[in-house]
Short mmCIF file of C-alpha atoms in Angstrom, two decimals:
data_model
loop_
_atom_site.label_atom_id
_atom_site.label_comp_id
_atom_site.label_asym_id
_atom_site.label_seq_id
_atom_site.Cartn_x
_atom_site.Cartn_y
_atom_site.Cartn_z
CA UNK A 11 -10.33 11.20 50.68
CA UNK A 12 -10.36 12.62 54.56
CA UNK A 13 -11.59 10.40 57.39
CA UNK A 14 -14.25 13.12 58.10
CA UNK A 15 -15.92 13.41 54.98
CA UNK A 16 -18.94 11.20 54.53
CA UNK A 17 -19.37 9.79 50.86
CA UNK A 18 -22.99 9.04 50.41
CA UNK A 19 -22.54 10.29 45.92
CA UNK A 20 -22.01 6.91 44.64
CA UNK A 21 -24.69 7.59 41.90
CA UNK A 22 -21.75 9.86 40.68
CA UNK A 23 -18.99 7.52 41.01
CA UNK A 24 -18.04 4.36 43.27
CA UNK A 25 -14.57 3.74 44.53
CA UNK A 26 -12.56 1.04 43.09
CA UNK A 27 -12.86 -2.63 44.79
CA UNK A 28 -9.70 -3.39 46.75
CA UNK A 29 -9.57 -6.35 44.67
CA UNK A 30 -9.70 -4.38 41.26
CA UNK A 31 -7.06 -2.11 42.41
CA UNK A 32 -4.84 -4.60 43.07
CA UNK A 33 -5.67 -6.26 39.25
CA UNK A 34 -4.89 -3.14 38.04
CA UNK A 35 -1.49 -2.46 39.14
CA UNK A 36 -0.65 -5.97 38.27
CA UNK A 37 -1.94 -5.52 34.55
CA UNK A 38 -0.03 -2.03 34.69
CA UNK A 39 2.99 -4.24 35.64
CA UNK A 40 2.52 -7.37 33.55
CA UNK A 41 -0.19 -6.92 30.99
CA UNK A 42 1.04 -3.78 29.04
CA UNK A 43 1.19 -5.19 25.83
CA UNK A 44 -0.81 -3.95 22.94
CA UNK A 45 -3.54 -6.96 22.72
CA UNK A 46 -3.48 -6.29 18.95
CA UNK A 47 0.28 -7.85 18.83
CA UNK A 48 0.53 -11.03 18.20
CA UNK A 49 3.91 -11.82 20.37
CA UNK A 50 3.17 -13.29 23.37
CA UNK A 51 3.02 -10.21 25.87
CA UNK A 52 0.27 -8.76 23.08
CA UNK A 53 -1.47 -12.45 23.96
CA UNK A 54 -1.30 -12.23 27.24
CA UNK A 55 -3.24 -8.87 27.19
CA UNK A 56 -5.72 -10.27 24.57
CA UNK A 57 -6.35 -13.04 27.16
CA UNK A 58 -7.24 -10.53 30.19
CA UNK A 59 -9.92 -9.24 27.81
CA UNK A 60 -11.48 -12.42 26.85
CA UNK A 61 -11.33 -13.09 30.55
CA UNK A 62 -13.29 -9.99 31.46
CA UNK A 63 -15.65 -10.43 28.35
CA UNK A 64 -16.55 -13.75 30.06
CA UNK A 65 -16.81 -12.22 33.38
CA UNK A 66 -19.02 -9.29 32.02
CA UNK A 67 -21.07 -11.82 30.12
CA UNK A 68 -21.91 -13.71 33.08
CA UNK A 69 -23.69 -10.74 34.56
CA UNK A 70 -25.99 -9.64 31.90
CA UNK A 71 -25.77 -13.57 30.87
CA UNK A 72 -24.97 -12.54 26.91
CA UNK A 73 -22.59 -13.75 24.37
CA UNK A 74 -19.32 -11.98 24.86
CA UNK A 75 -18.88 -11.54 21.16
CA UNK A 76 -22.18 -9.01 21.87
CA UNK A 77 -19.85 -6.69 23.94
CA UNK A 78 -18.26 -3.67 22.28
CA UNK A 79 -15.74 -2.13 24.83
CA UNK A 80 -15.50 1.88 24.98
CA UNK A 81 -14.73 4.59 27.52
CA UNK A 82 -17.73 4.76 29.09
CA UNK A 83 -21.26 5.10 29.01
CA UNK A 84 -20.84 8.42 27.32
CA UNK A 85 -19.31 6.57 24.38
CA UNK A 86 -21.69 4.06 24.45
CA UNK A 87 -24.95 6.01 24.56
CA UNK A 88 -23.35 8.09 21.46
CA UNK A 89 -22.43 4.96 19.70
CA UNK A 90 -26.17 3.28 20.10
CA UNK A 91 -28.19 6.28 19.46
CA UNK A 92 -26.19 7.82 17.12
CA UNK A 93 -25.08 4.81 15.21
CA UNK A 94 -28.14 3.00 15.09
CA UNK A 95 -30.09 5.74 14.27
CA UNK A 96 -27.92 6.24 11.27
CA UNK A 97 -27.82 2.63 10.41
CA UNK A 98 -31.47 2.55 10.17
CA UNK A 99 -31.98 5.91 8.62
CA UNK A 100 -32.97 4.32 5.39
CA UNK A 101 -36.34 3.00 6.74
CA UNK A 102 -36.86 5.96 8.58
CA UNK A 103 -36.13 8.93 11.19
CA UNK A 104 -38.27 9.18 13.80
CA UNK A 105 -36.54 8.58 17.12
CA UNK A 106 -38.20 8.58 20.67
CA UNK A 107 -36.69 9.37 24.14
CA UNK A 108 -37.29 11.44 27.10
CA UNK A 109 -36.32 14.71 28.34
CA UNK A 110 -35.44 13.12 31.71
CA UNK A 111 -32.08 10.98 30.24
CA UNK A 112 -28.55 11.80 30.81
CA UNK A 113 -27.04 14.47 28.77
CA UNK A 114 -25.05 12.01 27.62
CA UNK A 115 -28.43 10.78 25.46
CA UNK A 116 -30.46 14.12 25.18
CA UNK A 117 -27.63 15.60 23.46
CA UNK A 118 -26.86 13.31 20.82
CA UNK A 119 -30.93 13.32 20.05
CA UNK A 120 -30.24 16.65 19.90
CA UNK A 121 -27.68 16.49 17.74
CA UNK A 122 -29.39 13.97 15.27
CA UNK A 123 -32.28 16.43 15.10
CA UNK A 124 -30.21 19.02 13.24
CA UNK A 125 -28.91 16.08 10.92
CA UNK A 126 -32.61 16.02 10.11
CA UNK A 127 -33.90 13.16 12.25
CA UNK A 128 -37.40 14.00 14.15
CA UNK A 129 -37.34 12.87 17.79
CA UNK A 130 -40.45 12.63 20.05
CA UNK A 131 -40.00 13.80 23.60
CA UNK A 132 -41.74 12.18 26.28
CA UNK A 133 -42.81 13.53 29.56
CA UNK A 134 -42.75 11.26 32.43
CA UNK A 135 -45.89 11.29 34.88
CA UNK A 136 -44.71 13.59 38.04
CA UNK A 137 -43.05 9.97 39.81
CA UNK A 138 -40.76 10.02 36.81
CA UNK A 139 -42.42 7.17 35.45
CA UNK A 140 -43.45 6.44 31.53
CA UNK A 141 -46.51 4.91 31.27
CA UNK A 142 -45.80 1.99 28.67
CA UNK A 143 -49.42 3.24 27.06
CA UNK A 144 -48.38 6.64 26.36
CA UNK A 145 -45.20 5.50 24.95
CA UNK A 146 -47.00 3.09 22.36
CA UNK A 147 -48.97 5.89 21.18
CA UNK A 148 -45.91 7.99 20.31
CA UNK A 149 -44.87 5.26 17.97
CA UNK A 150 -45.09 5.11 14.18
CA UNK A 151 -44.21 3.31 11.36
CA UNK A 152 -41.03 5.29 10.45
CA UNK A 153 -40.08 4.90 14.27
CA UNK A 154 -36.71 3.27 14.19
CA UNK A 155 -34.80 3.89 17.83
CA UNK A 156 -36.12 4.26 21.08
CA UNK A 157 -33.80 5.32 24.00
CA UNK A 158 -34.92 4.93 27.69
CA UNK A 159 -32.74 4.62 30.61
CA UNK A 160 -33.21 1.85 33.30
CA UNK A 161 -32.44 4.11 36.59
CA UNK A 162 -32.30 7.70 36.72
CA UNK A 163 -28.75 9.06 38.02
CA UNK A 164 -30.80 11.88 39.67
CA UNK A 165 -34.08 10.45 41.25
CA UNK A 166 -33.26 6.56 41.17
CA UNK A 167 -36.66 5.92 39.06
CA UNK A 168 -36.74 2.61 37.49
CA UNK A 169 -38.77 2.98 34.00
CA UNK A 170 -40.91 -0.57 33.10
CA UNK A 171 -37.94 -1.60 30.41
CA UNK A 172 -39.73 -5.05 29.80
CA UNK A 173 -42.69 -3.63 28.99
CA UNK A 174 -41.47 -1.19 27.01
CA UNK A 175 -38.89 -3.29 25.25
CA UNK A 176 -41.65 -5.91 24.35
CA UNK A 177 -43.35 -3.00 22.65
CA UNK A 178 -40.23 -1.89 20.52
CA UNK A 179 -39.71 -5.97 19.70
CA UNK A 180 -43.41 -6.17 18.13
CA UNK A 181 -42.38 -3.41 16.08
CA UNK A 182 -38.62 -4.18 15.12
CA UNK A 183 -38.06 -0.80 16.54
CA UNK A 184 -34.42 -0.61 17.91
CA UNK A 185 -34.10 -0.18 21.77
CA UNK A 186 -31.36 1.24 23.60
CA UNK A 187 -31.11 1.65 27.43
CA UNK A 188 -28.61 3.60 29.06
CA UNK A 189 -28.03 1.17 32.11
CA UNK A 190 -25.69 2.84 33.46
CA UNK A 191 -26.74 3.13 37.11
CA UNK A 192 -28.37 -0.24 36.83
CA UNK A 193 -25.56 -2.73 35.73
CA UNK A 194 -23.78 -4.40 38.59
CA UNK A 195 -26.33 -3.13 41.03
CA UNK A 196 -29.74 -4.88 40.05
CA UNK A 197 -29.82 -8.03 37.81
CA UNK A 198 -30.25 -7.78 34.43
CA UNK A 199 -30.72 -11.17 32.27
CA UNK A 200 -30.49 -9.73 28.78
CA UNK A 201 -31.55 -13.38 27.51
CA UNK A 202 -35.06 -12.42 29.21
CA UNK A 203 -34.80 -8.86 28.49
CA UNK A 204 -36.29 -7.28 25.00
CA UNK A 205 -33.40 -4.58 24.77
CA UNK A 206 -31.24 -4.37 21.42
CA UNK A 207 -28.47 -1.55 22.67
CA UNK A 208 -26.82 -1.27 26.25
CA UNK A 209 -24.86 1.62 27.85
CA UNK A 210 -22.96 0.87 30.70
CA UNK A 211 -19.71 2.07 32.68
CA UNK A 212 -17.34 0.38 35.10
CA UNK A 213 -16.89 3.19 37.61
CA UNK A 214 -20.48 2.88 38.35
CA UNK A 215 -20.13 -0.14 40.05
CA UNK A 216 -16.79 -0.45 41.83
CA UNK A 217 -14.38 -0.94 38.55
CA UNK A 218 -12.05 1.50 36.98
CA UNK A 219 -13.35 4.99 35.30
CA UNK A 220 -12.60 5.69 31.42
CA UNK A 221 -13.88 1.95 30.65
CA UNK A 222 -17.57 0.87 29.67
CA UNK A 223 -19.20 -1.44 27.37
CA UNK A 224 -21.81 -1.24 24.91
CA UNK A 225 -24.16 -4.46 24.49
CA UNK A 226 -25.35 -5.27 21.03
CA UNK A 227 -27.71 -7.73 20.39
CA UNK A 228 -27.24 -10.44 17.77
CA UNK A 229 -30.41 -10.52 15.87
CA UNK A 230 -31.29 -9.21 12.39
CA UNK A 231 -31.49 -5.46 12.04
CA UNK A 232 -29.89 -4.62 15.10
CA UNK A 233 -26.26 -2.91 14.38
CA UNK A 234 -24.26 0.24 14.27
CA UNK A 235 -22.58 2.55 12.80
CA UNK A 236 -19.42 3.51 13.80
CA UNK A 237 -18.47 6.68 15.24
CA UNK A 238 -14.80 6.60 15.44
CA UNK A 239 -12.71 5.57 12.93
CA UNK A 240 -9.16 4.65 12.66
CA UNK A 241 -8.53 1.20 13.16
CA UNK A 242 -10.42 -2.51 12.62
CA UNK A 243 -10.48 -3.20 16.01
CA UNK A 244 -13.64 -4.85 17.25
CA UNK A 245 -15.06 -5.53 14.22
CA UNK A 246 -14.81 -1.62 13.12
CA UNK A 247 -17.31 -0.65 15.30
CA UNK A 248 -15.21 0.76 17.77
CA UNK A 249 -11.56 1.21 16.85
CA UNK A 250 -9.04 2.10 18.88
CA UNK A 251 -6.20 -0.17 21.20
CA UNK A 252 -8.25 -1.57 23.86
CA UNK A 253 -6.61 -0.77 27.72
CA UNK A 254 -6.41 -3.98 28.99
CA UNK A 255 -5.90 -3.44 32.50
CA UNK A 256 -9.36 -1.31 32.47
CA UNK A 257 -11.22 -3.91 30.67
CA UNK A 258 -10.05 -6.44 33.14
CA UNK A 259 -11.05 -4.10 36.02
CA UNK A 260 -14.09 -3.89 34.68
CA UNK A 261 -14.41 -7.35 34.35
CA UNK A 262 -13.46 -8.29 37.91
CA UNK A 263 -15.69 -5.77 39.08
CA UNK A 264 -18.50 -7.35 36.72
CA UNK A 265 -17.70 -10.58 38.59
CA UNK A 266 -17.71 -8.93 42.13
CA UNK A 267 -21.26 -7.64 41.61
CA UNK A 268 -22.81 -10.85 40.04
CA UNK A 269 -21.68 -12.84 43.39
CA UNK A 270 -23.54 -10.20 45.83
CA UNK A 271 -25.93 -8.18 44.03
CA UNK A 272 -28.57 -9.61 45.87
CA UNK A 273 -26.89 -8.69 49.21
CA UNK A 274 -25.95 -5.23 48.09
CA UNK A 275 -29.67 -4.64 47.22
CA UNK A 276 -30.89 -5.66 50.60
CA UNK A 277 -27.97 -3.23 52.15
CA UNK A 278 -29.02 -0.47 50.14
CA UNK A 279 -33.08 -0.63 50.64
CA UNK A 280 -32.01 -0.62 54.87
CA UNK A 281 -30.00 2.71 53.83
CA UNK A 282 -32.61 4.24 52.02
CA UNK A 283 -35.48 3.28 54.35
CA UNK A 284 -33.34 4.52 57.64
CA UNK A 285 -32.08 8.15 56.10
CA UNK A 286 -35.93 8.48 54.72
CA UNK A 287 -37.24 7.66 58.14
CA UNK A 288 -35.09 10.43 59.43
CA UNK A 289 -35.52 13.02 56.14
CA UNK A 290 -39.19 12.69 56.23
CA UNK A 291 -40.12 14.60 59.72
CA UNK A 292 -38.28 17.74 57.86
CA UNK A 293 -41.01 20.20 57.56
CA UNK A 294 -42.21 20.51 53.62
CA UNK A 295 -39.62 17.76 52.16
CA UNK A 296 -40.56 16.43 49.22
CA UNK A 297 -39.36 13.25 47.11
CA UNK A 298 -38.13 13.42 43.77
CA UNK A 299 -39.54 10.54 42.08
CA UNK A 300 -41.11 7.52 43.44
CA UNK A 301 -40.01 5.05 46.45
CA UNK A 302 -42.12 2.29 45.46
CA UNK A 303 -40.33 2.26 41.57
CA UNK A 304 -36.95 3.57 42.66
CA UNK A 305 -33.60 2.05 42.99
CA UNK A 306 -32.67 1.96 46.59
CA UNK A 307 -29.40 3.35 46.15
CA UNK A 308 -30.46 6.91 45.46
CA UNK A 309 -32.64 9.04 47.11
CA UNK A 310 -33.68 12.99 46.16
CA UNK A 311 -35.15 15.03 47.95
CA UNK A 312 -36.54 18.93 47.85
CA UNK A 313 -37.28 21.10 50.34
CA UNK A 314 -39.03 24.27 50.29
CA UNK A 315 -37.95 27.76 51.39
CA UNK A 316 -34.24 26.54 51.06
CA UNK A 317 -31.21 27.63 48.59
CA UNK A 318 -29.87 24.27 47.13
CA UNK A 319 -25.93 25.39 46.84
CA UNK A 320 -26.15 26.91 50.44
CA UNK A 321 -27.69 23.30 51.68
CA UNK A 322 -24.84 21.86 50.37
CA UNK A 323 -22.70 23.67 51.68
CA UNK A 324 -24.49 23.34 55.03
CA UNK A 325 -23.95 19.36 54.76
CA UNK A 326 -20.63 19.17 54.86
CA UNK A 327 -18.77 16.84 55.46
CA UNK A 328 -21.23 14.64 53.69
CA UNK A 329 -20.59 14.59 49.68
CA UNK A 330 -24.19 14.69 48.27
CA UNK A 331 -25.29 15.64 44.80
CA UNK A 332 -27.11 18.67 43.80
CA UNK A 333 -28.90 16.78 41.12
CA UNK A 334 -26.15 15.29 38.20
CA UNK A 335 -22.36 15.67 39.36
CA UNK A 336 -21.97 15.95 35.52
CA UNK A 337 -23.57 19.55 35.77
CA UNK A 338 -22.70 20.45 39.27
CA UNK A 339 -21.00 23.76 37.69
CA UNK A 340 -24.13 24.92 36.43
CA UNK A 341 -26.51 27.20 38.36
CA UNK A 342 -29.35 26.20 36.44
CA UNK A 343 -32.15 24.23 38.45
CA UNK A 344 -32.13 20.40 37.22
CA UNK A 345 -34.14 19.69 34.01
CA UNK A 346 -34.84 16.15 35.14
CA UNK A 347 -36.46 17.51 38.22
CA UNK A 348 -38.22 20.36 36.17
CA UNK A 349 -39.58 17.67 33.74
CA UNK A 350 -41.12 15.81 36.90
CA UNK A 351 -42.88 18.93 37.47
CA UNK A 352 -41.01 20.50 40.15
CA UNK A 353 -40.42 24.66 40.53
CA UNK A 354 -37.14 26.03 39.80
CA UNK A 355 -36.86 26.70 43.49
CA UNK A 356 -38.06 23.17 44.38
CA UNK A 357 -35.57 21.75 41.81
CA UNK A 358 -32.70 23.95 42.99
CA UNK A 359 -33.00 22.94 46.53
CA UNK A 360 -32.65 18.95 45.45
CA UNK A 361 -29.98 17.14 47.04
CA UNK A 362 -29.19 13.77 45.79
CA UNK A 363 -28.30 11.28 48.57
CA UNK A 364 -26.64 8.04 46.74
CA UNK A 365 -25.58 4.98 48.88
CA UNK A 366 -23.00 2.08 48.35
CA UNK A 367 -21.57 -0.86 49.71
CA UNK A 368 -18.89 0.56 52.14
CA UNK A 369 -22.05 3.01 53.40
CA UNK A 370 -23.17 2.00 57.80
CA UNK A 371 -26.02 2.94 59.10
CA UNK A 372 -24.72 5.67 60.97
CA UNK A 373 -23.35 7.37 57.99
CA UNK A 374 -27.29 7.91 56.87
CA UNK A 375 -28.64 8.25 60.27
CA UNK A 376 -26.15 11.23 60.71
CA UNK A 377 -27.01 12.13 57.01
CA UNK A 378 -30.53 12.95 58.46
CA UNK A 379 -29.89 14.53 61.48
CA UNK A 380 -27.74 16.88 59.13
CA UNK A 381 -30.02 17.53 56.94
CA UNK A 382 -32.33 18.28 59.44
CA UNK A 383 -30.32 20.73 60.83
CA UNK A 384 -29.14 22.44 57.97
CA UNK A 385 -32.90 22.80 56.62
CA UNK A 386 -33.34 24.66 60.25
CA UNK A 387 -30.18 26.90 60.06
CA UNK A 388 -30.81 27.82 56.52
CA UNK A 389 -34.77 29.04 57.00
CA UNK A 390 -33.53 30.95 60.31
CA UNK A 391 -31.45 33.15 58.47
CA UNK A 392 -34.32 33.71 55.21
CA UNK A 393 -36.58 36.52 55.35
CA UNK A 394 -40.13 35.42 56.33
CA UNK A 395 -41.70 35.88 53.10
CA UNK A 396 -39.27 34.44 50.50
CA UNK A 397 -39.39 34.75 46.32
CA UNK B 9 -6.22 28.28 41.16
CA UNK B 10 -8.40 26.54 44.24
CA UNK B 11 -10.64 23.71 43.37
CA UNK B 12 -12.83 25.15 46.29
CA UNK B 13 -15.51 27.17 44.84
CA UNK B 14 -15.42 29.35 48.27
CA UNK B 15 -12.77 30.93 49.84
CA UNK B 16 -11.59 30.65 53.28
CA UNK B 17 -13.51 33.85 54.56
CA UNK B 18 -16.95 33.13 52.55
CA UNK B 19 -16.70 29.49 54.28
CA UNK B 20 -15.97 31.83 57.76
CA UNK B 21 -18.58 34.47 57.25
CA UNK B 22 -21.00 31.70 55.65
CA UNK B 23 -20.84 29.64 59.37
CA UNK B 24 -21.05 32.40 61.71
CA UNK B 25 -23.99 34.83 61.04
CA UNK B 26 -23.41 36.60 63.89
CA UNK B 27 -25.11 39.43 62.24
CA UNK B 28 -28.30 37.37 60.99
CA UNK B 29 -31.82 38.58 62.64
CA UNK B 30 -34.23 41.53 62.98
CA UNK B 31 -33.66 44.50 65.14
CA UNK B 32 -36.80 46.53 67.04
CA UNK B 33 -37.39 49.93 65.84
CA UNK B 34 -35.12 49.48 62.94
CA UNK B 35 -34.89 51.05 59.32
CA UNK B 36 -35.38 48.13 56.99
CA UNK B 37 -34.60 47.54 53.29
CA UNK B 38 -35.56 44.28 51.49
CA UNK B 39 -35.34 43.23 47.78
CA UNK B 40 -36.07 39.94 46.17
CA UNK B 41 -34.71 39.35 42.66
CA UNK B 42 -32.25 37.16 40.53
CA UNK B 43 -32.64 34.53 43.02
CA UNK B 44 -31.54 36.16 45.90
CA UNK B 45 -33.90 37.51 48.95
CA UNK B 46 -32.43 39.64 51.06
CA UNK B 47 -33.66 42.28 53.81
CA UNK B 48 -31.37 44.90 56.25
CA UNK B 49 -32.49 46.24 58.91
CA UNK B 50 -29.90 49.15 60.72
CA UNK B 51 -30.71 51.09 63.96
CA UNK B 52 -28.97 54.80 63.42
CA UNK B 53 -27.91 57.25 66.33
CA UNK B 54 -26.93 60.68 65.44
CA UNK B 55 -25.40 59.94 62.10
CA UNK B 56 -23.77 56.61 62.84
CA UNK B 57 -24.90 52.64 62.34
CA UNK B 58 -25.61 51.59 65.90
CA UNK B 59 -26.69 47.99 64.78
CA UNK B 60 -27.07 46.33 61.57
CA UNK B 61 -29.30 42.84 60.80
CA UNK B 62 -29.82 40.88 57.28
CA UNK B 63 -32.22 38.20 56.77
CA UNK B 64 -30.81 35.95 53.31
CA UNK B 65 -32.07 33.65 51.23
CA UNK B 66 -29.55 33.04 48.65
CA UNK B 67 -26.11 30.92 47.86
CA UNK B 68 -23.21 30.94 50.19
CA UNK B 69 -21.77 33.61 48.52
CA UNK B 70 -24.75 36.13 49.06
CA UNK B 71 -25.00 34.99 52.72
CA UNK B 72 -21.09 35.57 53.53
CA UNK B 73 -21.15 39.02 51.52
CA UNK B 74 -24.39 39.90 54.03
CA UNK B 75 -22.83 38.79 57.02
CA UNK B 76 -19.40 41.02 56.07
CA UNK B 77 -21.12 43.88 54.98
CA UNK B 78 -22.95 43.88 58.58
CA UNK B 79 -19.57 43.00 60.61
CA UNK B 80 -18.06 45.84 58.16
CA UNK B 81 -20.32 48.66 58.81
CA UNK B 82 -21.79 48.35 62.28
CA UNK B 83 -20.23 51.64 64.38
CA UNK B 84 -19.68 53.50 60.89
CA UNK B 85 -21.51 56.52 59.98
CA UNK B 86 -24.15 56.33 57.67
CA UNK B 87 -22.41 57.83 54.77
CA UNK B 88 -20.26 54.74 54.54
CA UNK B 89 -23.12 52.85 53.12
CA UNK B 90 -22.66 54.90 49.84
CA UNK B 91 -19.37 53.77 49.46
CA UNK B 92 -20.13 50.10 49.50
CA UNK B 93 -19.81 48.73 45.64
CA UNK B 94 -20.57 44.91 44.84
CA UNK B 95 -16.75 44.49 43.66
CA UNK B 96 -15.24 45.36 46.85
CA UNK B 97 -17.10 42.76 48.17
CA UNK B 98 -16.52 40.25 45.38
CA UNK B 99 -12.59 41.22 45.51
CA UNK B 100 -11.89 40.91 49.40
CA UNK B 101 -14.23 37.82 49.63
CA UNK B 102 -13.00 36.28 46.50
CA UNK B 103 -16.62 35.58 45.09
CA UNK B 104 -16.30 34.24 41.20
CA UNK B 105 -17.62 36.43 38.71
CA UNK B 106 -20.84 34.19 37.95
CA UNK B 107 -21.82 35.21 41.32
CA UNK B 108 -21.86 39.08 40.20
CA UNK B 109 -25.42 39.15 39.98
CA UNK B 110 -26.06 38.33 43.25
CA UNK B 111 -23.80 40.32 44.95
CA UNK B 112 -25.32 43.42 43.06
CA UNK B 113 -28.38 42.88 44.88
CA UNK B 114 -26.92 43.36 47.86
CA UNK B 115 -25.18 46.69 46.76
CA UNK B 116 -28.67 47.77 45.53
CA UNK B 117 -30.34 46.78 48.92
CA UNK B 118 -27.53 48.75 50.98
CA UNK B 119 -28.51 51.75 48.64
CA UNK B 120 -32.29 51.42 49.41
CA UNK B 121 -31.40 51.35 52.80
CA UNK B 122 -28.95 54.44 53.04
CA UNK B 123 -32.02 56.39 51.26
CA UNK B 124 -34.09 54.97 53.77
CA UNK B 125 -32.42 55.83 56.94
CA UNK B 126 -31.53 59.58 55.08
CA UNK B 127 -35.53 59.99 54.77
CA UNK B 128 -36.22 58.32 58.10
CA UNK B 129 -33.70 61.12 59.87
CA UNK B 130 -34.89 63.94 57.39
CA UNK B 131 -36.88 67.07 59.26
CA UNK B 132 -40.81 66.67 58.31
#
């Protein structure tokens, strides 16, 4: 990356921690063997995977045997939702989720709808939060699976996972949580949290891309059917040769996160406070989501009378997102922000700032100044009365 | 193929909008549609465009296209406005095809401006 770029898009991806990068290089050189092989080199790769499972399980406080390695959160979400719904289909075909979930979740539900499942889509309040009472009211006798994300990737809003999970447990409903934006960033204790299935990915917390995991709780009725076929690895739930190098990298990233999660949160809270203090002065700016119920590493704002794409270019060299990076090629306003009641124009003007460990206070102070200048310039170009 | 959605010319015209603004005693044309709001103002003397200014709400390609159009047409005869086509702007600035609709709004407002100039100068 060029030195003059200011990267504030950590919700899209984080840089690999230098210690993880060193480990990956070492794995490429010395632990390249297929971990399913029974020779000494294979056992060495297998040992790396077992060590990584221990590191990740320590971060989440789970038994390592409850973890299934995947290619990332998208695959974990697919496996959890499609696999969980199909496993429970003989009991009922009603599913519940929210329209503000990531596409890796919503698209799976759309696919299941075409396959005969019935999905209830619960809208959040204007601040992005789901009321647990509204959630409970939507459940039916035939509800078998619920999927609610922990930290929203566009707004940073954190749902009340303990309350929603408790309601699911009372009714023996499979509860999946897309925690791609949460794992390694906020404390998660799965001995305490009533969650059955939890998706995560390495590259959101300074690990490598291309590796993730799905936690499957060890309790009766909590299972998933495989969505991939072709081998006996990972108890046939997710076959395929395991990438020992990437798994080792994810494991180390998890261990590093465990050691500094509180310090990271304090750092992110300071950064968001500094950024918002500067941006709040811009006339007509609105927070997308809820500052009080939001993960401090993300701040999404909209502003009236400004085109989002022009704003993004005007903000260079600051690297931020207009909504989800996964959807950056689309000209459509963010469906997440539309679900929060934002107009097309306000949703289209949204900028998501997201911070990480390397972000400095002066970076966000510069970003705040630049944002104000960019909005002022674009408004000065526009006709007085906008569409 | 560049991964940058903006050509060097688009970046330059977007960054340096010398023709953004208004003109006094000018002929004005304005359109707001397809996610774009454009207003053009022109002063004309003896069939020649003396000055052009624009105001634009839209994406970088639209803003750059407006600046490009104004810079290219000052000092030219009014008849040159009728020769402007969105396809030429898109080719010259390397505007991606998905932005065609927005650049067509510029073509439309230029047509509107030309008609307004001719109406203004027609004998009453």
